[in-house]
mmCIF file of C-alpha atoms in Angstrom:
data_model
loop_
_atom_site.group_PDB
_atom_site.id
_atom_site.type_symbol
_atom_site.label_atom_id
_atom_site.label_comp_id
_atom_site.label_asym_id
_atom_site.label_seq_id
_atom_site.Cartn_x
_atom_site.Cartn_y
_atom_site.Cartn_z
ATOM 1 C CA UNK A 1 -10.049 30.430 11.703
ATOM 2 C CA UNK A 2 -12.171 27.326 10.856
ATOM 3 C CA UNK A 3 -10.512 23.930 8.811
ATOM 4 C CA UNK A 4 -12.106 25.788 5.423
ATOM 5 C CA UNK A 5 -10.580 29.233 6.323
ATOM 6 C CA UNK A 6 -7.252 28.091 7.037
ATOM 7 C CA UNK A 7 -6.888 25.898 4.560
ATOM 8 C CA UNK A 8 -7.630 28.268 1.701
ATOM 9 C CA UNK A 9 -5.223 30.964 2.946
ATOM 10 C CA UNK A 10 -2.720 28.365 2.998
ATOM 11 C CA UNK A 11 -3.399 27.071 -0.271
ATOM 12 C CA UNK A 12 -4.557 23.248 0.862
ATOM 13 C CA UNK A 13 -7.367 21.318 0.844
ATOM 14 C CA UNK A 14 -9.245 20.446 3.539
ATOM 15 C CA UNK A 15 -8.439 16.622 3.112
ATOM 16 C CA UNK A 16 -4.839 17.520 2.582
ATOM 17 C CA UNK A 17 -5.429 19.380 6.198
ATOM 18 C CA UNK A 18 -7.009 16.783 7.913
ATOM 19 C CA UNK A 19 -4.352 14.394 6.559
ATOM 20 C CA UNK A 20 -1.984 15.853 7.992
ATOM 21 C CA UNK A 21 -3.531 15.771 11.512
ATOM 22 C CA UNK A 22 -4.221 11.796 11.124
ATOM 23 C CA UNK A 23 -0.362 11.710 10.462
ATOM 24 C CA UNK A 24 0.827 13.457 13.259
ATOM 25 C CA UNK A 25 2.231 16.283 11.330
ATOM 26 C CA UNK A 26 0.412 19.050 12.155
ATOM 27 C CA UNK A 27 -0.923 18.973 15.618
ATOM 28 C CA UNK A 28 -4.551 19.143 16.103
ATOM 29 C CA UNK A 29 -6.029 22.434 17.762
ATOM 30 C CA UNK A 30 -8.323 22.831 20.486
ATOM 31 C CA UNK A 31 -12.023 22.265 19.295
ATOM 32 C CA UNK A 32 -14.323 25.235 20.476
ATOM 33 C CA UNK A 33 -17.332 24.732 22.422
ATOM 34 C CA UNK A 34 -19.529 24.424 19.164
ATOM 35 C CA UNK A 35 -17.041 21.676 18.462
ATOM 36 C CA UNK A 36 -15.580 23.219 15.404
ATOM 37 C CA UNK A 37 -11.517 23.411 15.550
ATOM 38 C CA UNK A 38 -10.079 26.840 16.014
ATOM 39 C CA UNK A 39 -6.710 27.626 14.130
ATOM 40 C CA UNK A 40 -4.287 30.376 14.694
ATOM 41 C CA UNK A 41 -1.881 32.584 13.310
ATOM 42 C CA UNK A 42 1.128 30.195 14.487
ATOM 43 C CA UNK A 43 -1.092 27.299 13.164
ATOM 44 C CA UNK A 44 -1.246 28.930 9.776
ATOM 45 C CA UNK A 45 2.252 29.726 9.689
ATOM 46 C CA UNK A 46 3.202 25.965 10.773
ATOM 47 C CA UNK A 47 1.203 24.479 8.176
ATOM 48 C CA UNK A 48 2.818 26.834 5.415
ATOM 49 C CA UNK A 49 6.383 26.195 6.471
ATOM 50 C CA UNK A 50 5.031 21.802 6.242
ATOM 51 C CA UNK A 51 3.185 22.421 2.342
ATOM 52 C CA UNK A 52 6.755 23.971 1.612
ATOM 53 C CA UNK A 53 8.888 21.185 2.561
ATOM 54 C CA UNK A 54 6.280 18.824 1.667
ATOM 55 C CA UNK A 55 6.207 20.670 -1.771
ATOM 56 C CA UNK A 56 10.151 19.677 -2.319
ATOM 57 C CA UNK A 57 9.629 15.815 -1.446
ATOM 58 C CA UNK A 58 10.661 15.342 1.905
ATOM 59 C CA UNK A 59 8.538 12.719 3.684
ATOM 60 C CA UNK A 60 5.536 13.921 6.042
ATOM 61 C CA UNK A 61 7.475 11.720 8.235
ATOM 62 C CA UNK A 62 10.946 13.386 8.392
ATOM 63 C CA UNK A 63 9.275 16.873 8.708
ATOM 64 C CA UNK A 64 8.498 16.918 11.954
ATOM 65 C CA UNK A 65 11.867 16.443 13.475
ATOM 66 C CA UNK A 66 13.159 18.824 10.774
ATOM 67 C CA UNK A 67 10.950 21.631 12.122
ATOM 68 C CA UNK A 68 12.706 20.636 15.276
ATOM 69 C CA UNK A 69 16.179 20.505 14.537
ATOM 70 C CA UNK A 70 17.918 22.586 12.166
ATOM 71 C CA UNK A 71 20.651 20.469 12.454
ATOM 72 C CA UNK A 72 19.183 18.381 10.403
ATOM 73 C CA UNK A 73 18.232 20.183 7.549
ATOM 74 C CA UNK A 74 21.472 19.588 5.823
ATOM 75 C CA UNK A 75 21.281 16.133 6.218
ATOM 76 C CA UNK A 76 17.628 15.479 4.885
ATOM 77 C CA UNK A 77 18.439 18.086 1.446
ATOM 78 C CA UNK A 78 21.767 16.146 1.043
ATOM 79 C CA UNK A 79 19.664 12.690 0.803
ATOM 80 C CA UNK A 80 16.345 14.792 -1.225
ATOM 81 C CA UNK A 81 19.108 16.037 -3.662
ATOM 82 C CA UNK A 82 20.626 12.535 -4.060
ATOM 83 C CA UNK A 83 17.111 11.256 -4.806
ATOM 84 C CA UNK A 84 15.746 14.060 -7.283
ATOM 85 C CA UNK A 85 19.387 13.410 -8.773
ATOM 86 C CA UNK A 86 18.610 9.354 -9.590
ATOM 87 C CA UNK A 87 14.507 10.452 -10.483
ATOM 88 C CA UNK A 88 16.215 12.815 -13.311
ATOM 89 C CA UNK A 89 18.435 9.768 -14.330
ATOM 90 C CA UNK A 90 15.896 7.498 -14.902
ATOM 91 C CA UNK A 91 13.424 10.448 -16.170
ATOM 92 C CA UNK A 92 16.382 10.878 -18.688
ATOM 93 C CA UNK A 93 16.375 7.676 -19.819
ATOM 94 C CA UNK A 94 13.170 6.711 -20.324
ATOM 95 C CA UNK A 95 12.862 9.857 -22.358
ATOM 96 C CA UNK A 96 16.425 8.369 -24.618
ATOM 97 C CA UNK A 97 13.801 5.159 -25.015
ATOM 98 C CA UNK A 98 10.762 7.238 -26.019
ATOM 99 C CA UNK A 99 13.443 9.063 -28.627
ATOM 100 C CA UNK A 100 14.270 5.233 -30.017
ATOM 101 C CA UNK A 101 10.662 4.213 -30.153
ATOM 102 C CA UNK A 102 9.202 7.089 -31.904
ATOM 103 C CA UNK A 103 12.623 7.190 -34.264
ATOM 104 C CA UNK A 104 11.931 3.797 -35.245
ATOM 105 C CA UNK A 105 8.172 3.780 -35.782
ATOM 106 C CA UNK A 106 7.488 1.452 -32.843
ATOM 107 C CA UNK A 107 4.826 0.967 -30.782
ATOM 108 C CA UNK A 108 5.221 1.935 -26.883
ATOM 109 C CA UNK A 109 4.898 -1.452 -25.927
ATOM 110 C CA UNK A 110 8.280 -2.829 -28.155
ATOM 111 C CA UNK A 111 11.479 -3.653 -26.032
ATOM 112 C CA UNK A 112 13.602 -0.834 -26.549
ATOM 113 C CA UNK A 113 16.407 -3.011 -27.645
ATOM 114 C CA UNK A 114 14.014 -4.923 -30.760
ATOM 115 C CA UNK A 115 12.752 -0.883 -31.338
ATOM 116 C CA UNK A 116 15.051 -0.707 -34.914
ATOM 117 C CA UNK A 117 12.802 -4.647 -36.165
ATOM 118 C CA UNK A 118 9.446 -4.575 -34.591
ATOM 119 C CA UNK A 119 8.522 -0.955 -35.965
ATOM 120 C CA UNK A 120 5.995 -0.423 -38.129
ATOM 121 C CA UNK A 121 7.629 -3.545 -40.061
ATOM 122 C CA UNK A 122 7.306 -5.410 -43.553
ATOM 123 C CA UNK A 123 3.470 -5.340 -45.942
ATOM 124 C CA UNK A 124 2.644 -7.832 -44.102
ATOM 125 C CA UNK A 125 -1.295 -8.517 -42.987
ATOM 126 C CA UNK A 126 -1.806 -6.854 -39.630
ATOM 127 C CA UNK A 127 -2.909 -10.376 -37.886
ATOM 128 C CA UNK A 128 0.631 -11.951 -38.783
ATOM 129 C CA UNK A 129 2.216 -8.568 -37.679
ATOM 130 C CA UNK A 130 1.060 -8.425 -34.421
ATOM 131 C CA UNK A 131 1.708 -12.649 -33.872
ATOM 132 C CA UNK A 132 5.112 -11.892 -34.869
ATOM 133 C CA UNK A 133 5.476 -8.511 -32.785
ATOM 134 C CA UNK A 134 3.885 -10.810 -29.879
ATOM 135 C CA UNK A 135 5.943 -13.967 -29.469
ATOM 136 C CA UNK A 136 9.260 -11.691 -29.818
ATOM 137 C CA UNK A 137 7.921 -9.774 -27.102
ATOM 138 C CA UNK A 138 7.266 -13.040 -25.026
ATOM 139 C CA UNK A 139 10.826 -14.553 -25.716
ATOM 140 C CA UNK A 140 12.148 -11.380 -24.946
ATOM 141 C CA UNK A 141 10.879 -11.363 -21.349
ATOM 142 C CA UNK A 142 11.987 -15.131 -21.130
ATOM 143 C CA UNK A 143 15.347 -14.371 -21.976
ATOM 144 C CA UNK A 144 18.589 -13.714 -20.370
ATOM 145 C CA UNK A 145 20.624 -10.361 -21.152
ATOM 146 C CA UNK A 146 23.011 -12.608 -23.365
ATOM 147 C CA UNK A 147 19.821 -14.312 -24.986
ATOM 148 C CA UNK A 148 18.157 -10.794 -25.370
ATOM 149 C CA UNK A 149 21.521 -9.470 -27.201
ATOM 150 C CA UNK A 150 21.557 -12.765 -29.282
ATOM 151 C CA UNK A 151 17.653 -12.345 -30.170
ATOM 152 C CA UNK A 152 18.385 -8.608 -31.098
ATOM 153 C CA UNK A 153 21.135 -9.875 -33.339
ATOM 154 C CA UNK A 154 18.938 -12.337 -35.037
ATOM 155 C CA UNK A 155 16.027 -9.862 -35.189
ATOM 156 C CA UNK A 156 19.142 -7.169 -37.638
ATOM 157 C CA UNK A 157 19.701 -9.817 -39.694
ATOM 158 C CA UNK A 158 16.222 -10.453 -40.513
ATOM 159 C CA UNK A 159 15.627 -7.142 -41.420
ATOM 160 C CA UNK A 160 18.590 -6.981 -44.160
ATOM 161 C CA UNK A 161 16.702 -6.344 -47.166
ATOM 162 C CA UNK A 162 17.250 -9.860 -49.331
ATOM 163 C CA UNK A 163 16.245 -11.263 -46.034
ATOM 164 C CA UNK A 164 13.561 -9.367 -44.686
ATOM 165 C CA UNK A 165 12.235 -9.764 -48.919
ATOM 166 C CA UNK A 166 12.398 -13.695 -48.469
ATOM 167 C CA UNK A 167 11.158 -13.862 -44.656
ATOM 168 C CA UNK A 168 8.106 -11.642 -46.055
ATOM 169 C CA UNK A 169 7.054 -14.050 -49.031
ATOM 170 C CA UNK A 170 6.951 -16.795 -46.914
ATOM 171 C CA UNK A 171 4.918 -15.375 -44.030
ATOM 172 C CA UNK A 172 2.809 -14.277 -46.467
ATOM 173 C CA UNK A 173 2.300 -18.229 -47.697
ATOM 174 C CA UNK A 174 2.299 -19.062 -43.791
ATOM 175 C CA UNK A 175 -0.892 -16.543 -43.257
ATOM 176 C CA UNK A 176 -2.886 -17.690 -46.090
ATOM 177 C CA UNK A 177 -2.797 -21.446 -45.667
ATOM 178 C CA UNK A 178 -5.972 -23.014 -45.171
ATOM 179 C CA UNK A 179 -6.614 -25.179 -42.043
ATOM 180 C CA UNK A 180 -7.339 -28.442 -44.504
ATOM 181 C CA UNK A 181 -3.875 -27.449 -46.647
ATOM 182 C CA UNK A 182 -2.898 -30.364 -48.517
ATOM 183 C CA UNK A 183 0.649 -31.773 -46.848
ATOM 184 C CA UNK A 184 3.099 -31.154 -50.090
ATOM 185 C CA UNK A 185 1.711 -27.267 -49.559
ATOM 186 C CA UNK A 186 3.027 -27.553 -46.024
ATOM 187 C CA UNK A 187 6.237 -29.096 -46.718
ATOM 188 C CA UNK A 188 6.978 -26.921 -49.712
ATOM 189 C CA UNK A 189 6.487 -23.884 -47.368
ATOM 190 C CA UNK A 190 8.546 -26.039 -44.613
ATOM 191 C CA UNK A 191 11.390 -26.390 -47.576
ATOM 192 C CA UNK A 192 11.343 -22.717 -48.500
ATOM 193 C CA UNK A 193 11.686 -21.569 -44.804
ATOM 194 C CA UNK A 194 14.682 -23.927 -44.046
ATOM 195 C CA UNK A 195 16.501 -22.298 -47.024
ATOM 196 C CA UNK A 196 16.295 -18.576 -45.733
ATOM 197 C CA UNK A 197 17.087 -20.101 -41.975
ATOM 198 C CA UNK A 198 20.054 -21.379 -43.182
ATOM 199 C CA UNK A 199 21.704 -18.332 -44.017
ATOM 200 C CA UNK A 200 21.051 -17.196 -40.608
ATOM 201 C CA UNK A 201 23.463 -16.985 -37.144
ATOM 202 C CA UNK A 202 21.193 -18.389 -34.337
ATOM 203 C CA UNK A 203 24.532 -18.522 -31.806
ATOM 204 C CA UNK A 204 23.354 -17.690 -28.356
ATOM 205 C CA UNK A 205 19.319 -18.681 -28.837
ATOM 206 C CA UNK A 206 20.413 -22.638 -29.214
ATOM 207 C CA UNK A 207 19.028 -23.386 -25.740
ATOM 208 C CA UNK A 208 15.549 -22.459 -25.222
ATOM 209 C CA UNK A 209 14.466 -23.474 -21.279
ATOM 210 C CA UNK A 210 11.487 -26.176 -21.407
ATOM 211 C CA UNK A 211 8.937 -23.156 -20.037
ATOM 212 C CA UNK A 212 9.515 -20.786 -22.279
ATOM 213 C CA UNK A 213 8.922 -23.860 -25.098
ATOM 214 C CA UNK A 214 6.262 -24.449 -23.665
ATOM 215 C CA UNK A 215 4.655 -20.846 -23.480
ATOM 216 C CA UNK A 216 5.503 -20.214 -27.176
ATOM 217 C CA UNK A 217 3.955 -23.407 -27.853
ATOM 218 C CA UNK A 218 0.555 -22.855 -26.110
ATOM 219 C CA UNK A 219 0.702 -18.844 -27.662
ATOM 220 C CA UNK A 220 0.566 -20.896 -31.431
ATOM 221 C CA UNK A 221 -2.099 -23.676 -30.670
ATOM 222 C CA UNK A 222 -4.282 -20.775 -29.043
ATOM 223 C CA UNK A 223 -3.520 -18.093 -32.904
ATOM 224 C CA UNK A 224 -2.647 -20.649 -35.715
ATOM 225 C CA UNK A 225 -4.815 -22.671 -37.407
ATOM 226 C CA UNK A 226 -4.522 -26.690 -37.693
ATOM 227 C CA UNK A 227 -1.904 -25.948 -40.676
ATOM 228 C CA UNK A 228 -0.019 -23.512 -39.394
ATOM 229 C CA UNK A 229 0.345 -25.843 -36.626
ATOM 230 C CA UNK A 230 1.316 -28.676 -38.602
ATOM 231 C CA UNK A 231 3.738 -26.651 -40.459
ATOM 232 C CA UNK A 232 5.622 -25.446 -37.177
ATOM 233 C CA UNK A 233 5.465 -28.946 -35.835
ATOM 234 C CA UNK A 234 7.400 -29.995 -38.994
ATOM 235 C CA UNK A 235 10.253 -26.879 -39.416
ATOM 236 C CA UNK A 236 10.982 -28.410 -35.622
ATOM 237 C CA UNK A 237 11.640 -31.937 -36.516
ATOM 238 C CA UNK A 238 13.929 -30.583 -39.539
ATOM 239 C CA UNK A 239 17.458 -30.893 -38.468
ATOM 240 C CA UNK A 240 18.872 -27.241 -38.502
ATOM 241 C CA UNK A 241 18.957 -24.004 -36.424
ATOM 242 C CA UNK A 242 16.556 -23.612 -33.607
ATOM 243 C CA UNK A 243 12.938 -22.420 -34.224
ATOM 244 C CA UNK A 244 11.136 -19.797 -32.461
#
């Protein structure tokens, strides 16, 4: 048999064949006079009995000794059994977070832990959506566990109704001011906003590191307009709870 021949009645390819060779798996043949390799019986059967264990996972570099040494065969499905075991674990799990994603309307991208408040969300324009969706992703990464937890908290209380009503109004005026907004528009909105964040638990989020500051601070000079701006420099220099 030539490298076509034997690899179609052993159901490989030919660069699946020749792989195997480079790898040391499957010993090479002797090459006929034309040059062409000449395969056997034995070399079909070998290569058969390699796809197979191949096929359940093992590693084209433990099969060789396995084909060797029974002894070993307990061994090497002990370990492959152990490791499909921990694939179906994690398999299972990022199935549980596809479950909470698609339950809560979220896209793929949303921590699975902010899945329940950065679904499809409030009527809010798409731009200021996606801004909003965006820097809790980004202080999401940033954060510890115990930050993450604290940011999840904050995120559930936002979305109580009264709240989430009130947060919504005033993004609302946030998205439509104009970059020349006169300043009694800004501090009115600046007013109105310090209100609603006052009736809201910021424990665990007091201490923002310098770098993420800094990153949420270069995400709003490169989205917001010159008001917007101004109006987030302002909330900041209001005594109160932390901004994001």
């Amino acid at each position: 048999m030539n490298s076509g021949e034997i690899a179609r009645m052993a159901g490989v390819s030919v660069r699946t064949l020749r792989h195997y060779h480079q790898v040391g798996v499957l010993p090479e043949p002797v090459r006929r006079a034309n040059g062409y390799r000449e395969y056997t019986v034995r070399d079909l059967v070998l290569l058969l009995r390699i796809r197979r264990l191949a096929e359940l996972g093992i590693a084209l570099d433990e099969i060789p000794p396995l084909l060797q040494a029974d002894g070993r065969a307990d061994a090497v499905l002990d370990e492959l059994d152990r490791e499909l075991a921990a694939q179906i674990e994690r398999l299972t799990a990022r199935r549980a977070v596809i479950a909470r994603l698609r339950a809560a309307g979220a896209s793929p991208d949303t921590p699975p832990e902010l899945a329940g408040v950065l679904g499809s969300g409030p009527d809010l324009p798409a731009e200021m959506l996606q801004h909003d969706r965006e820097v809790m992703m980004l202080l999401h990464h940033r954060l510890d566990e115990s930050g993450r937890a604290a940011l999840t908290g904050l995120m559930s209380q936002v979305a109580e109704p009264a709240v989430l009503a009130a947060t919504t109004e005033l993004t609302v005026r946030f998205a439509a001011l104009a970059p020349d907004a006169p300043d009694e528009e800004i501090d009115r909105l600046v007013a109105d906003l310090q209100l609603v964040l006052g009736q809201l638990n910021f424990d665990g989020l007091e201490d923002v590191d310098p770098r993420t500051g800094a990153l949420l601070t270069a995400y709003q000079d490169a989205v917001f307009n010159d008001a917007q701006r101004e109006f987030l420099a302002r909330l900041n220099q209001v005594p109160g709870p932390p901004q994001r």
